[in-house]
PDB file of C-alpha atoms in Angstrom:
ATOM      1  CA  UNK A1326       0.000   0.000   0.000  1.00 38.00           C
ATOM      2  CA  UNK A1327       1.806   3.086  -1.285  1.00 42.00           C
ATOM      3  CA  UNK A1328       2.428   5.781   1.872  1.00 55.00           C
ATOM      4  CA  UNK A1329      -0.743   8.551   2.549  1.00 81.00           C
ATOM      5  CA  UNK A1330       0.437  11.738   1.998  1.00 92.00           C
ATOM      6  CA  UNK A1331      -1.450  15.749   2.696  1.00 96.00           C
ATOM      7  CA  UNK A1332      -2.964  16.879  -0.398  1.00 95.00           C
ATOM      8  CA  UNK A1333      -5.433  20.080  -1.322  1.00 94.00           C
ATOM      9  CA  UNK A1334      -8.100  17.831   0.282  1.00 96.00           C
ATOM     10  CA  UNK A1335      -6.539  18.606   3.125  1.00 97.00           C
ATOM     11  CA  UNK A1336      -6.809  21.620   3.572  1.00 97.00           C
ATOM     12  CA  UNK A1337     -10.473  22.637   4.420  1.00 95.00           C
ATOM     13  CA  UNK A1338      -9.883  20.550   7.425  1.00 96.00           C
ATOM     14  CA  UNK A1339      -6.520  21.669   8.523  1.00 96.00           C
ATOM     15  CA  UNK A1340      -7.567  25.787   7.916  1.00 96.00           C
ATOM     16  CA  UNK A1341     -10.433  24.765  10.653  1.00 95.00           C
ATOM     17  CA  UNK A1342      -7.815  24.234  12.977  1.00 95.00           C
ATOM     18  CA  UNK A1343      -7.059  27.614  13.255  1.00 91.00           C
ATOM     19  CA  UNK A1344      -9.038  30.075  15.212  1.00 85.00           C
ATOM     20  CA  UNK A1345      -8.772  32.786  12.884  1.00 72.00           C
ATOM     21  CA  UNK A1346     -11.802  35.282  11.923  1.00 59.00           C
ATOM     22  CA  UNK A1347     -14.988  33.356  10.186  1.00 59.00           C
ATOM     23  CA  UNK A1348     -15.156  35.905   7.626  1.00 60.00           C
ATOM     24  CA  UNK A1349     -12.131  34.692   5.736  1.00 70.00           C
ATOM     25  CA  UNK A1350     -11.664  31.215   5.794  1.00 74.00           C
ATOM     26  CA  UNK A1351      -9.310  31.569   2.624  1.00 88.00           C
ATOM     27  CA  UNK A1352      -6.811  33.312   4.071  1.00 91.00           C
ATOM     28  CA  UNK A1353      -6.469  29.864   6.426  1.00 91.00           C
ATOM     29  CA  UNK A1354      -6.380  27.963   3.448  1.00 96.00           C
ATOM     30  CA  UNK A1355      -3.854  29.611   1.401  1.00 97.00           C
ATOM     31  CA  UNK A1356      -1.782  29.570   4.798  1.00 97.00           C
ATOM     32  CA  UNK A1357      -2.298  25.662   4.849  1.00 97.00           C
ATOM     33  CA  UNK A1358      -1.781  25.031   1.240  1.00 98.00           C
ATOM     34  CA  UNK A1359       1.826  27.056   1.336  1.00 98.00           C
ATOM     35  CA  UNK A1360       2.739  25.196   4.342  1.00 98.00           C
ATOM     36  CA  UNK A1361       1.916  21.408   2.524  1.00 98.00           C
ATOM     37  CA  UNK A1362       4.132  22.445  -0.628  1.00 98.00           C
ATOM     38  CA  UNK A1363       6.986  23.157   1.738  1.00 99.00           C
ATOM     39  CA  UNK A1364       5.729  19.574   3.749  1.00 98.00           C
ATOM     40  CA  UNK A1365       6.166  17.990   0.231  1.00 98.00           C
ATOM     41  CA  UNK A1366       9.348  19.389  -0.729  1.00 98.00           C
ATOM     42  CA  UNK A1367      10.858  18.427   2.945  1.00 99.00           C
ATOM     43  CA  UNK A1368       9.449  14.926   2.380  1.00 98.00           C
ATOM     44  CA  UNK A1369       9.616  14.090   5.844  1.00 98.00           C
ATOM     45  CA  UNK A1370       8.687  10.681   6.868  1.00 96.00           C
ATOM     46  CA  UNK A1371       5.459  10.501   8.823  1.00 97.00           C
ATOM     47  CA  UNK A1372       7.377   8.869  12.083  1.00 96.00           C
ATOM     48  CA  UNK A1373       9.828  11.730  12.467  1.00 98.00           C
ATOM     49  CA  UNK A1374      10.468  13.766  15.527  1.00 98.00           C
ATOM     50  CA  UNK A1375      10.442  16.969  14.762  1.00 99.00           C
ATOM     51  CA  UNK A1376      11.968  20.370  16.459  1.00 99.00           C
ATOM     52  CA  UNK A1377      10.192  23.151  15.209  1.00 99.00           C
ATOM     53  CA  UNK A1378      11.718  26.652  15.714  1.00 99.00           C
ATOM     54  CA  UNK A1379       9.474  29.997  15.624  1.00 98.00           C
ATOM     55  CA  UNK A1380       6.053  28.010  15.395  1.00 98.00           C
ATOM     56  CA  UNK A1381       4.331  31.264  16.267  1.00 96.00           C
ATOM     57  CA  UNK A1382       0.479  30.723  16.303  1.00 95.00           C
ATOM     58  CA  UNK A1383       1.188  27.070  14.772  1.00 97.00           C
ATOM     59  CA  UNK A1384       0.375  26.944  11.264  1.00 97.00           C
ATOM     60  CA  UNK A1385       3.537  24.459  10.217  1.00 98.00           C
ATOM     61  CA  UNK A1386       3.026  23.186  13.177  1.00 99.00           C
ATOM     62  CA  UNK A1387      -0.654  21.772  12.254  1.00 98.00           C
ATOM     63  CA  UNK A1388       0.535  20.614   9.049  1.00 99.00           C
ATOM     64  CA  UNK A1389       3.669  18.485  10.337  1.00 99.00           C
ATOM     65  CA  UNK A1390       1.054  16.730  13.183  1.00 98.00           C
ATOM     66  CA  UNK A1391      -1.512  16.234  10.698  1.00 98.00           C
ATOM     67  CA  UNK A1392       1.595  14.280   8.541  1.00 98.00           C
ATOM     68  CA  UNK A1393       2.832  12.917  11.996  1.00 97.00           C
ATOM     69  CA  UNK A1394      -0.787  11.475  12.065  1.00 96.00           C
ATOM     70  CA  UNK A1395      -0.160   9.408   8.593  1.00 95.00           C
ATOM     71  CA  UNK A1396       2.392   7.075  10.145  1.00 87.00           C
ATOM     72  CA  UNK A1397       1.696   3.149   8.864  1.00 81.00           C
ATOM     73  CA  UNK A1398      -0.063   0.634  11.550  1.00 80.00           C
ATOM     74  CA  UNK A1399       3.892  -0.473  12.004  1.00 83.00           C
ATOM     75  CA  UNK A1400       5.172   3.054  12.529  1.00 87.00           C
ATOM     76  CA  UNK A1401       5.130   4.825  15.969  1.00 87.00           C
ATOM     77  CA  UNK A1402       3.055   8.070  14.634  1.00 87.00           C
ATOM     78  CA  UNK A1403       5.683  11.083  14.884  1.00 97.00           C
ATOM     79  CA  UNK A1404       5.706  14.412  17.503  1.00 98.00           C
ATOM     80  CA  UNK A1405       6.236  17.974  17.149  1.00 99.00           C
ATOM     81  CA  UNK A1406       7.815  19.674  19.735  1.00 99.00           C
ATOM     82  CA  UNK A1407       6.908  23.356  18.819  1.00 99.00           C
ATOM     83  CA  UNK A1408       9.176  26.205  20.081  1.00 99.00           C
ATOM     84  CA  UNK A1409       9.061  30.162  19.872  1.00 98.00           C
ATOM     85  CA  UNK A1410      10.017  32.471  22.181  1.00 97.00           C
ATOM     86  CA  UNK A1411       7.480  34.935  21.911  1.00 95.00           C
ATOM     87  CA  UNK A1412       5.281  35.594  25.296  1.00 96.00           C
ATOM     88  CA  UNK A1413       1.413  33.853  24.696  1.00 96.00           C
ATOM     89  CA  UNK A1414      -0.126  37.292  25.140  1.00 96.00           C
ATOM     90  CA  UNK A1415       1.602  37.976  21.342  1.00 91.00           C
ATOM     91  CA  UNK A1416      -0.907  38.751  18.498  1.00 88.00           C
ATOM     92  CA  UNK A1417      -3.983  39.942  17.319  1.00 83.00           C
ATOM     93  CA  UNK A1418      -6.775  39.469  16.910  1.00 86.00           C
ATOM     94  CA  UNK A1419      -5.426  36.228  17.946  1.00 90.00           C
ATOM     95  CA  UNK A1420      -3.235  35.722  20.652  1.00 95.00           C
ATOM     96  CA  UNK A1421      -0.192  32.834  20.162  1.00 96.00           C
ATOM     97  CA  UNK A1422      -1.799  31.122  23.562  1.00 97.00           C
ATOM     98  CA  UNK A1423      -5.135  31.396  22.038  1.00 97.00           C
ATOM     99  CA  UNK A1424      -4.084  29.890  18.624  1.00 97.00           C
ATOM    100  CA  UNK A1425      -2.221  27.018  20.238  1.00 98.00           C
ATOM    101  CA  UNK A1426      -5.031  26.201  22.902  1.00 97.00           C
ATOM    102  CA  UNK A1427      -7.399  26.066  19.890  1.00 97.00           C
ATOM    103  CA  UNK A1428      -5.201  23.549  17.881  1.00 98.00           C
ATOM    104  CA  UNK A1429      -4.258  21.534  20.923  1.00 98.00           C
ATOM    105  CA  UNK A1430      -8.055  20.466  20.849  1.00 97.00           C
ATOM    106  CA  UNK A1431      -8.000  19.363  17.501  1.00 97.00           C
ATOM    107  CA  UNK A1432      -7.170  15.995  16.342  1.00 97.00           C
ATOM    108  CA  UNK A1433      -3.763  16.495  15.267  1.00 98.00           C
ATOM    109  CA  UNK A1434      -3.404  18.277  19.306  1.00 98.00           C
ATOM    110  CA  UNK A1435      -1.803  15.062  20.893  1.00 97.00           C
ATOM    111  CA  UNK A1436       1.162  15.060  18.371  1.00 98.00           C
ATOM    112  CA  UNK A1437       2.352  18.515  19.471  1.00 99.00           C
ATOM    113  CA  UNK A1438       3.974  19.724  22.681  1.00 99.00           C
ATOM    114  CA  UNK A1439       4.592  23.094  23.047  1.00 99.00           C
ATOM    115  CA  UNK A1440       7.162  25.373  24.054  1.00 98.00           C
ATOM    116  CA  UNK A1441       7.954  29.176  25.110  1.00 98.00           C
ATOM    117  CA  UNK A1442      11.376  28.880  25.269  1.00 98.00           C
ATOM    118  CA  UNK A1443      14.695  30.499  23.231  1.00 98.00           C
ATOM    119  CA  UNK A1444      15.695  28.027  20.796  1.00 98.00           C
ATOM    120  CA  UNK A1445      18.962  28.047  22.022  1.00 98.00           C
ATOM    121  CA  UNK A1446      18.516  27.941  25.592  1.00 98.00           C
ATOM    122  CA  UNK A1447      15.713  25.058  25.152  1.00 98.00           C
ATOM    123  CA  UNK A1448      18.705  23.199  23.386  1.00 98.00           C
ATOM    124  CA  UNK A1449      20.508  23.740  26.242  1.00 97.00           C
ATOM    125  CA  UNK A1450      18.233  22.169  28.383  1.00 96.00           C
ATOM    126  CA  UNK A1451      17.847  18.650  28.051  1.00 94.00           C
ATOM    127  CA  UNK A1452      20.490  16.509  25.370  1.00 96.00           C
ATOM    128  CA  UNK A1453      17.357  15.245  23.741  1.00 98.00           C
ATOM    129  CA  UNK A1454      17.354  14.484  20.063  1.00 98.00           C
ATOM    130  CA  UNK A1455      15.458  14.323  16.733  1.00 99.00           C
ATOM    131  CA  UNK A1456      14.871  13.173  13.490  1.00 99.00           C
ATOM    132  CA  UNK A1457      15.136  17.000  11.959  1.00 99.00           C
ATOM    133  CA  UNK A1458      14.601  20.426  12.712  1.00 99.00           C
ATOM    134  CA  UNK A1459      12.335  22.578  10.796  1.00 99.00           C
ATOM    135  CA  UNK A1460      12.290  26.544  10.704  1.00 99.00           C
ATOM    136  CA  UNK A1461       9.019  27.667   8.593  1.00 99.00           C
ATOM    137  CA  UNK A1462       9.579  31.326   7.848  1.00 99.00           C
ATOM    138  CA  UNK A1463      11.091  32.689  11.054  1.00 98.00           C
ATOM    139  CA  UNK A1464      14.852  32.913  10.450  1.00 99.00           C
ATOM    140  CA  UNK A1465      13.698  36.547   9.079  1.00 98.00           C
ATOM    141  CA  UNK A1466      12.529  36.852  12.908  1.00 97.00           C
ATOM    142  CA  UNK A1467      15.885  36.559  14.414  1.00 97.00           C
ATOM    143  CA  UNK A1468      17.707  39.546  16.115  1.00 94.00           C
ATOM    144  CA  UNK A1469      20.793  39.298  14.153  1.00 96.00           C
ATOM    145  CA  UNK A1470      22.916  36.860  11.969  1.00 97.00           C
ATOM    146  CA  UNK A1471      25.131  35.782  14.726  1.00 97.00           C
ATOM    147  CA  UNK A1472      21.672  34.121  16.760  1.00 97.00           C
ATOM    148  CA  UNK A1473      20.963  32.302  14.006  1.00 98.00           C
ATOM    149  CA  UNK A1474      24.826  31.043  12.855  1.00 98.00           C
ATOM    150  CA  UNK A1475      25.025  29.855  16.947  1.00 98.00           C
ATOM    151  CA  UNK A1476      21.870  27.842  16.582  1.00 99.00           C
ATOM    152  CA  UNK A1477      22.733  26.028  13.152  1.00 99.00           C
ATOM    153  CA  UNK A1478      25.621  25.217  15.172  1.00 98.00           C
ATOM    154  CA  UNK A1479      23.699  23.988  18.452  1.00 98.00           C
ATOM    155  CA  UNK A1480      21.508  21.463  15.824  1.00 99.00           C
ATOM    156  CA  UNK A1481      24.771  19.599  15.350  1.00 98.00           C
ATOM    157  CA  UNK A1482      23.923  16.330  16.924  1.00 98.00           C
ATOM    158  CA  UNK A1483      21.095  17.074  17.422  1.00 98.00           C
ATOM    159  CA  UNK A1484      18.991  16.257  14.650  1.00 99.00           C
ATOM    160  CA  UNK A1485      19.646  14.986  11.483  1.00 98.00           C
ATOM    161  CA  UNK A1486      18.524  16.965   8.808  1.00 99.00           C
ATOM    162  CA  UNK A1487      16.993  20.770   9.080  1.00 99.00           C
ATOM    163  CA  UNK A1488      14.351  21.620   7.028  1.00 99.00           C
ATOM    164  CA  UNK A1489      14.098  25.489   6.064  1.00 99.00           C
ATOM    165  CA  UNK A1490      11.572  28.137   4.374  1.00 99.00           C
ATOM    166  CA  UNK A1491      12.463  31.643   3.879  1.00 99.00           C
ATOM    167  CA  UNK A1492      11.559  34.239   1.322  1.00 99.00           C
ATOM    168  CA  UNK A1493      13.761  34.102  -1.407  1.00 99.00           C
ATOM    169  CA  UNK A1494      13.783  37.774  -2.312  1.00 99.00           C
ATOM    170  CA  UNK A1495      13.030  37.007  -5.605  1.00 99.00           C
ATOM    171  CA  UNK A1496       9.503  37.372  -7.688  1.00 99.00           C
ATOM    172  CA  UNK A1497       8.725  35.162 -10.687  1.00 98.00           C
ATOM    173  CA  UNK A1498       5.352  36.791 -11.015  1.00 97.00           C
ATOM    174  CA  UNK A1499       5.401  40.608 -11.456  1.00 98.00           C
ATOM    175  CA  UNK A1500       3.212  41.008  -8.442  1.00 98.00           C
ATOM    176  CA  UNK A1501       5.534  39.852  -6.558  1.00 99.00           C
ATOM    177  CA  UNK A1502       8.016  42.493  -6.978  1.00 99.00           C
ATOM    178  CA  UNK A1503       6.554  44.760  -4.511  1.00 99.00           C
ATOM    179  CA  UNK A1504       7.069  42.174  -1.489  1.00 99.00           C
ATOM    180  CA  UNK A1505      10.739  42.082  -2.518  1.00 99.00           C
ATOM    181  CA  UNK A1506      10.966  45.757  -2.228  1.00 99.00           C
ATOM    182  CA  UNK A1507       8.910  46.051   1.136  1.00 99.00           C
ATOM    183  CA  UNK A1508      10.997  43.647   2.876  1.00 99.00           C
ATOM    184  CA  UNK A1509      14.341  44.681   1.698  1.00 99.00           C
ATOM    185  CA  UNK A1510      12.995  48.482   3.202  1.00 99.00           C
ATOM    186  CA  UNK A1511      11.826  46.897   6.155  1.00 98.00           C
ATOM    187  CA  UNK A1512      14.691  44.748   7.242  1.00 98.00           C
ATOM    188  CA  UNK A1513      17.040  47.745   6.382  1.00 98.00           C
ATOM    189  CA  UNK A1514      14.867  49.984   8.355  1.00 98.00           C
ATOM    190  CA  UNK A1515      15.185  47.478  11.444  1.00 97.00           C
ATOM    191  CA  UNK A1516      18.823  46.909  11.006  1.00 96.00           C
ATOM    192  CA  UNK A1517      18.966  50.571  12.397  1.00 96.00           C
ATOM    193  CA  UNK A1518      16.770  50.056  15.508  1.00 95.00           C
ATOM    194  CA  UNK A1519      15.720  47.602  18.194  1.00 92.00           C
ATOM    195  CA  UNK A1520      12.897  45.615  16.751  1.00 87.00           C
ATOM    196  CA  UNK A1521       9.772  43.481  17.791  1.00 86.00           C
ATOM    197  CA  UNK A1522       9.029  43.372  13.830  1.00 91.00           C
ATOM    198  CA  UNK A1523       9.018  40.257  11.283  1.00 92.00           C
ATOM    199  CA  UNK A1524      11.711  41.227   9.632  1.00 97.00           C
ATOM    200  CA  UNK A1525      14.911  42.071  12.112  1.00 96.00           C
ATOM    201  CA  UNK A1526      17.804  39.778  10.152  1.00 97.00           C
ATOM    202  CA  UNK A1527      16.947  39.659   6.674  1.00 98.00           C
ATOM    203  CA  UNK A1528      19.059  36.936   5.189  1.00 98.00           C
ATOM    204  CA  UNK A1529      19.332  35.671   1.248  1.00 99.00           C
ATOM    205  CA  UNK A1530      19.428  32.336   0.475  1.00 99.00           C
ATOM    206  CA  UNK A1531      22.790  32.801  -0.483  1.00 99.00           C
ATOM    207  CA  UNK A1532      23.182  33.723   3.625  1.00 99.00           C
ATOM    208  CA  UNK A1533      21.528  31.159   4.955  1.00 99.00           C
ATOM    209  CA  UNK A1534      23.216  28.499   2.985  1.00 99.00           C
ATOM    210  CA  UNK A1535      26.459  30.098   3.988  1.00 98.00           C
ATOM    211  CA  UNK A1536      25.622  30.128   7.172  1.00 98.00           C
ATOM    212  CA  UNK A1537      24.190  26.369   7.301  1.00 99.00           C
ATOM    213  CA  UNK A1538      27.804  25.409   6.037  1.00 98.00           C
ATOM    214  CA  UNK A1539      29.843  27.501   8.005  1.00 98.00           C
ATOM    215  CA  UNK A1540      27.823  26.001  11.106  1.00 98.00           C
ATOM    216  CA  UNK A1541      28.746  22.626   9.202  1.00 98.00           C
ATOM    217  CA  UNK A1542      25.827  21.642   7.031  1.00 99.00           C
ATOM    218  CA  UNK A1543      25.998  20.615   3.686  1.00 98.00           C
ATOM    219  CA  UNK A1544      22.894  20.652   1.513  1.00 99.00           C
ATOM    220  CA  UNK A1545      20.657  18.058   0.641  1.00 98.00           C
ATOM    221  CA  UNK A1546      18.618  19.682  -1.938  1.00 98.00           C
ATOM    222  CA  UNK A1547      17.599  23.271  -2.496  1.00 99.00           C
ATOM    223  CA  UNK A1548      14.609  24.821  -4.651  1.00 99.00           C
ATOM    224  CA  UNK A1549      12.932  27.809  -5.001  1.00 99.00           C
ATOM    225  CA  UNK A1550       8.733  27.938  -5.062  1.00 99.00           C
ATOM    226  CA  UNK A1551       6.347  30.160  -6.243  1.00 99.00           C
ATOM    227  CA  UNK A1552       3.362  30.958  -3.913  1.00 98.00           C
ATOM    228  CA  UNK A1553       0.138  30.541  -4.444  1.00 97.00           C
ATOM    229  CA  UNK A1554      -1.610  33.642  -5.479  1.00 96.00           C
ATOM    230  CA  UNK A1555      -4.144  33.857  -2.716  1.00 96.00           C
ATOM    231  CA  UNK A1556      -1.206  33.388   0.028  1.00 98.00           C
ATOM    232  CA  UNK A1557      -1.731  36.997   1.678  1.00 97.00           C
ATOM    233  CA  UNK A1558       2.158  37.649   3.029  1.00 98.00           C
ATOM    234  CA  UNK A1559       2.971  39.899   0.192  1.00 98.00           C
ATOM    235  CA  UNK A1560      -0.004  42.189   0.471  1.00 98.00           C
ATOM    236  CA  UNK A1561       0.479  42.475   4.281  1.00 97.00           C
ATOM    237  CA  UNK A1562       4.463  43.481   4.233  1.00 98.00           C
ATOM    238  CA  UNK A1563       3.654  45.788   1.010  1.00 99.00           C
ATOM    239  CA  UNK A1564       0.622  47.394   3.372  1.00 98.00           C
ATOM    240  CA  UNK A1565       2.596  47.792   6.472  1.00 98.00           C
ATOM    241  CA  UNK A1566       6.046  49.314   4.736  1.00 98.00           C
ATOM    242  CA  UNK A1567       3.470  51.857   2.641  1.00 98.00           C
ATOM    243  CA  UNK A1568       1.613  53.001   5.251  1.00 98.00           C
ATOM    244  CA  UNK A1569       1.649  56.967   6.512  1.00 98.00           C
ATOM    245  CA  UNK A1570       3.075  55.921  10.349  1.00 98.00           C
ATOM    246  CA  UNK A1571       6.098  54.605   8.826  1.00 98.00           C
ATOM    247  CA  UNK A1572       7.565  58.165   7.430  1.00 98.00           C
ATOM    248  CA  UNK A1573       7.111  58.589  11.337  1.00 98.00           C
ATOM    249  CA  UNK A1574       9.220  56.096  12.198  1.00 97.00           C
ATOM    250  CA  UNK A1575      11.752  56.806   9.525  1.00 98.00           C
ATOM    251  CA  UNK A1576      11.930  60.361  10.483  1.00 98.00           C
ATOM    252  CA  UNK A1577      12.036  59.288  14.087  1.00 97.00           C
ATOM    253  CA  UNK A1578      15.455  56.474  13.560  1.00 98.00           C
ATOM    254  CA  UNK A1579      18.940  58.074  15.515  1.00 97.00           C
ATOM    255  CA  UNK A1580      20.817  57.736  11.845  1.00 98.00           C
ATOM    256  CA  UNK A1581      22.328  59.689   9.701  1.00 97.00           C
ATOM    257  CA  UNK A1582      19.912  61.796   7.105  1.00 98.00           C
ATOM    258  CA  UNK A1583      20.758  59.818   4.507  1.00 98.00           C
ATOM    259  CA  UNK A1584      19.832  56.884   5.634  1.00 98.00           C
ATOM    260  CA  UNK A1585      16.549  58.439   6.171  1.00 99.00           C
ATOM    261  CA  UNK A1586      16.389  59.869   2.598  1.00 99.00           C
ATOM    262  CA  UNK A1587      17.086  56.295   1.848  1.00 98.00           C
ATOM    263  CA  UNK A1588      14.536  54.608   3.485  1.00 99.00           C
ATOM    264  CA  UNK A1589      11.912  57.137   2.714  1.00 99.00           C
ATOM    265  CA  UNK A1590      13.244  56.686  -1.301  1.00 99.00           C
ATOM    266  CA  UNK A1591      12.824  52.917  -0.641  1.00 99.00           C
ATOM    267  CA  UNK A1592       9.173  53.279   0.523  1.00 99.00           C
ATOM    268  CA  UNK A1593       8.641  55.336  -2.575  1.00 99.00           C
ATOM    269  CA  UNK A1594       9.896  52.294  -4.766  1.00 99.00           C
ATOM    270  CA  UNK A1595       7.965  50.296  -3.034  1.00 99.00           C
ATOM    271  CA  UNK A1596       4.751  52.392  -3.850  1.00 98.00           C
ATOM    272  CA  UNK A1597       5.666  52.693  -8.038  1.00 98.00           C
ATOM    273  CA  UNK A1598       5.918  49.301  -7.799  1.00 98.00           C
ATOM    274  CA  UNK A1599       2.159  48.562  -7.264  1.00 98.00           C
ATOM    275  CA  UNK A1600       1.547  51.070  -9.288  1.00 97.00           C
ATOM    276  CA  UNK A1601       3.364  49.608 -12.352  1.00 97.00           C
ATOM    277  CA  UNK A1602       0.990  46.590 -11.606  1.00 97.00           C
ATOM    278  CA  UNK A1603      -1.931  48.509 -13.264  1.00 89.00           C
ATOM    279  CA  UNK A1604      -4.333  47.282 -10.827  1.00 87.00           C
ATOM    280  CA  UNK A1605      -2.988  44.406 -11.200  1.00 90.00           C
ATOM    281  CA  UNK A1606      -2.389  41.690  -7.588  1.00 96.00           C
ATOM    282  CA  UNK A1607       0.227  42.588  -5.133  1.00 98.00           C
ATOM    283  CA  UNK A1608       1.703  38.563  -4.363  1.00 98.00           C
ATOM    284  CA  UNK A1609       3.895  37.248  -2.114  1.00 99.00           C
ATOM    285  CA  UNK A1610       7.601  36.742  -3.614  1.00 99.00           C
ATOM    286  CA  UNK A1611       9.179  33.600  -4.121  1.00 99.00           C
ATOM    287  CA  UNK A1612      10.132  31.025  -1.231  1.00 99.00           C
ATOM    288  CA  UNK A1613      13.419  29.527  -0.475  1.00 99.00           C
ATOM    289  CA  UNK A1614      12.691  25.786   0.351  1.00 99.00           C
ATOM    290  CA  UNK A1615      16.073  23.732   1.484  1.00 99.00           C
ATOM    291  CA  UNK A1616      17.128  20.582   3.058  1.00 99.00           C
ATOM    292  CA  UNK A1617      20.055  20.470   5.107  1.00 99.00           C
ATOM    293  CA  UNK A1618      22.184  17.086   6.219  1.00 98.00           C
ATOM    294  CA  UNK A1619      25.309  16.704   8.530  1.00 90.00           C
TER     295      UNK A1619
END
């Protein structure tokens, strides 16, 4: 019997997992369907024990239980263990403790446990180990390059393989172009400034493999996907980098006027760019999809 594996019929059930507004139930879906390309291209086995790093309000984290779940009748069905540092009062509308409770009472709850912890002090707690490590769009989250070189380094031993998503900071689709722009202004915008934003250590693909081998990875495979159009990522970052408060925080950074000319010219760029679309979509860029291996 050849091995089950998520498809699009999937999703409806797994988007119901997350307590997200009523009124948009495919905005849940497009999340879901993103998160079961990067599930396919991974191809991790349903038994695995997984580490998951920056599982925020647990949208990767639904989709590697529900796979967990798939595990043959002579396989020990696999377990998340879910881990972000951010305090459960984070979010909105939707709190992370809110988003997790909700999931945890689904059917795919008993494969997860989860975590508020560092990622590198919750490696230093125990010497537990696992099949692979998986970090789903939050390497963008880190404070700075070093934090995320020292915890590539802390997985040696620790798991086998790492599984990784970023943005690629590329667009195949025209649309995408703005998202590129936003989120090269943003993370150059935070580079300048202690940040609670998403985008605090924005690192190419070129960076994050270099960093993956300098911690002593080699890669397994590498790929880059294009999101569906409905995935919402690309609208939000555009939205937020565009939007009238942030000349106030420009104009507000401790830098040097140019750098404020800069970032203010950025925003502008930003701007033409959905322009140029011609009413055209504003879509999320390309993603970054890699497999790492000691």
């Amino acid at each position: 019997m050849a091995k089950q594996t998520l498809t699009k019929a999937d999703i409806p059930r797994l988007a119901s997992y997350s307590l997200a507004p009523d009124d948009h139930p495919d905005v849940d879906c497009a999340q879901m369907e993103h998160r079961i390309n990067l599930l396919q291209q991974w191809s991790i086995p349903s038994s695995s024990r997984v580490l998951e790093f920056g599982c925020g309000q647990g949208l990767c984290t639904t989709v590697l239980a529900a796979n967990a779940q798939l595990a043959g009748s002579d396989e020990k069905p696999g377990h998340i263990d879910a881990v972000d540092p951010a305090p459960l009062t984070y979010g909105t509308p939707t709190t992370l403790g809110e988003a997790q409770g909700f999931i945890m009472n689904s059917e795919v709850g008993g494969c997860i446990s989860w975590h508020q912890a560092d990622p590198e002090e919750f490696l230093k707690g125990s010497e537990e180990t696992w099949d692979v490590a998986v970090l789903a769009h939050c390497i963008w989250y880190f404070d700075s390059p070093g934090r995320v070189k020292r915890l590539f380094t802390a997985l040696k031993g620790r798991v086998k393989r790492v599984c990784i998503a970023e943005y690629a900071l590329s667009a195949s689709e025209p649309g995408g172009v703005p998202h590129v722009l936003a989120a090269l202004g943003r993370g150059f915008m935070e580079a300048h400034r202690t940040s609670s934003e998403n985008i605090r250590t924005l690192l190419s693909p070129r960076e994050i493999k270099n960093s993956m081998e300098g911690a002593g990875w080699k890669v397994e495979k590498e790929t880059v996907i294009v999101p569906g159009e409905e995935l919402q990522d690309g609208r939000w970052e555009v939205g937020s980098f565009t939007a009238e408060g942030t000349i106030k925080e420009i104009e507000a950074l401790d830098v040097d006027e140019g750098v404020k000319i800069m970032l203010l010219s950025a925003r502008d760029a930003v701007i033409a760019s959905v322009k140029g679309l011609a009413g055209g979509k504003v879509r999320t860029m390309n993603t970054y999809v890699a497999v790492f291996e000691c």
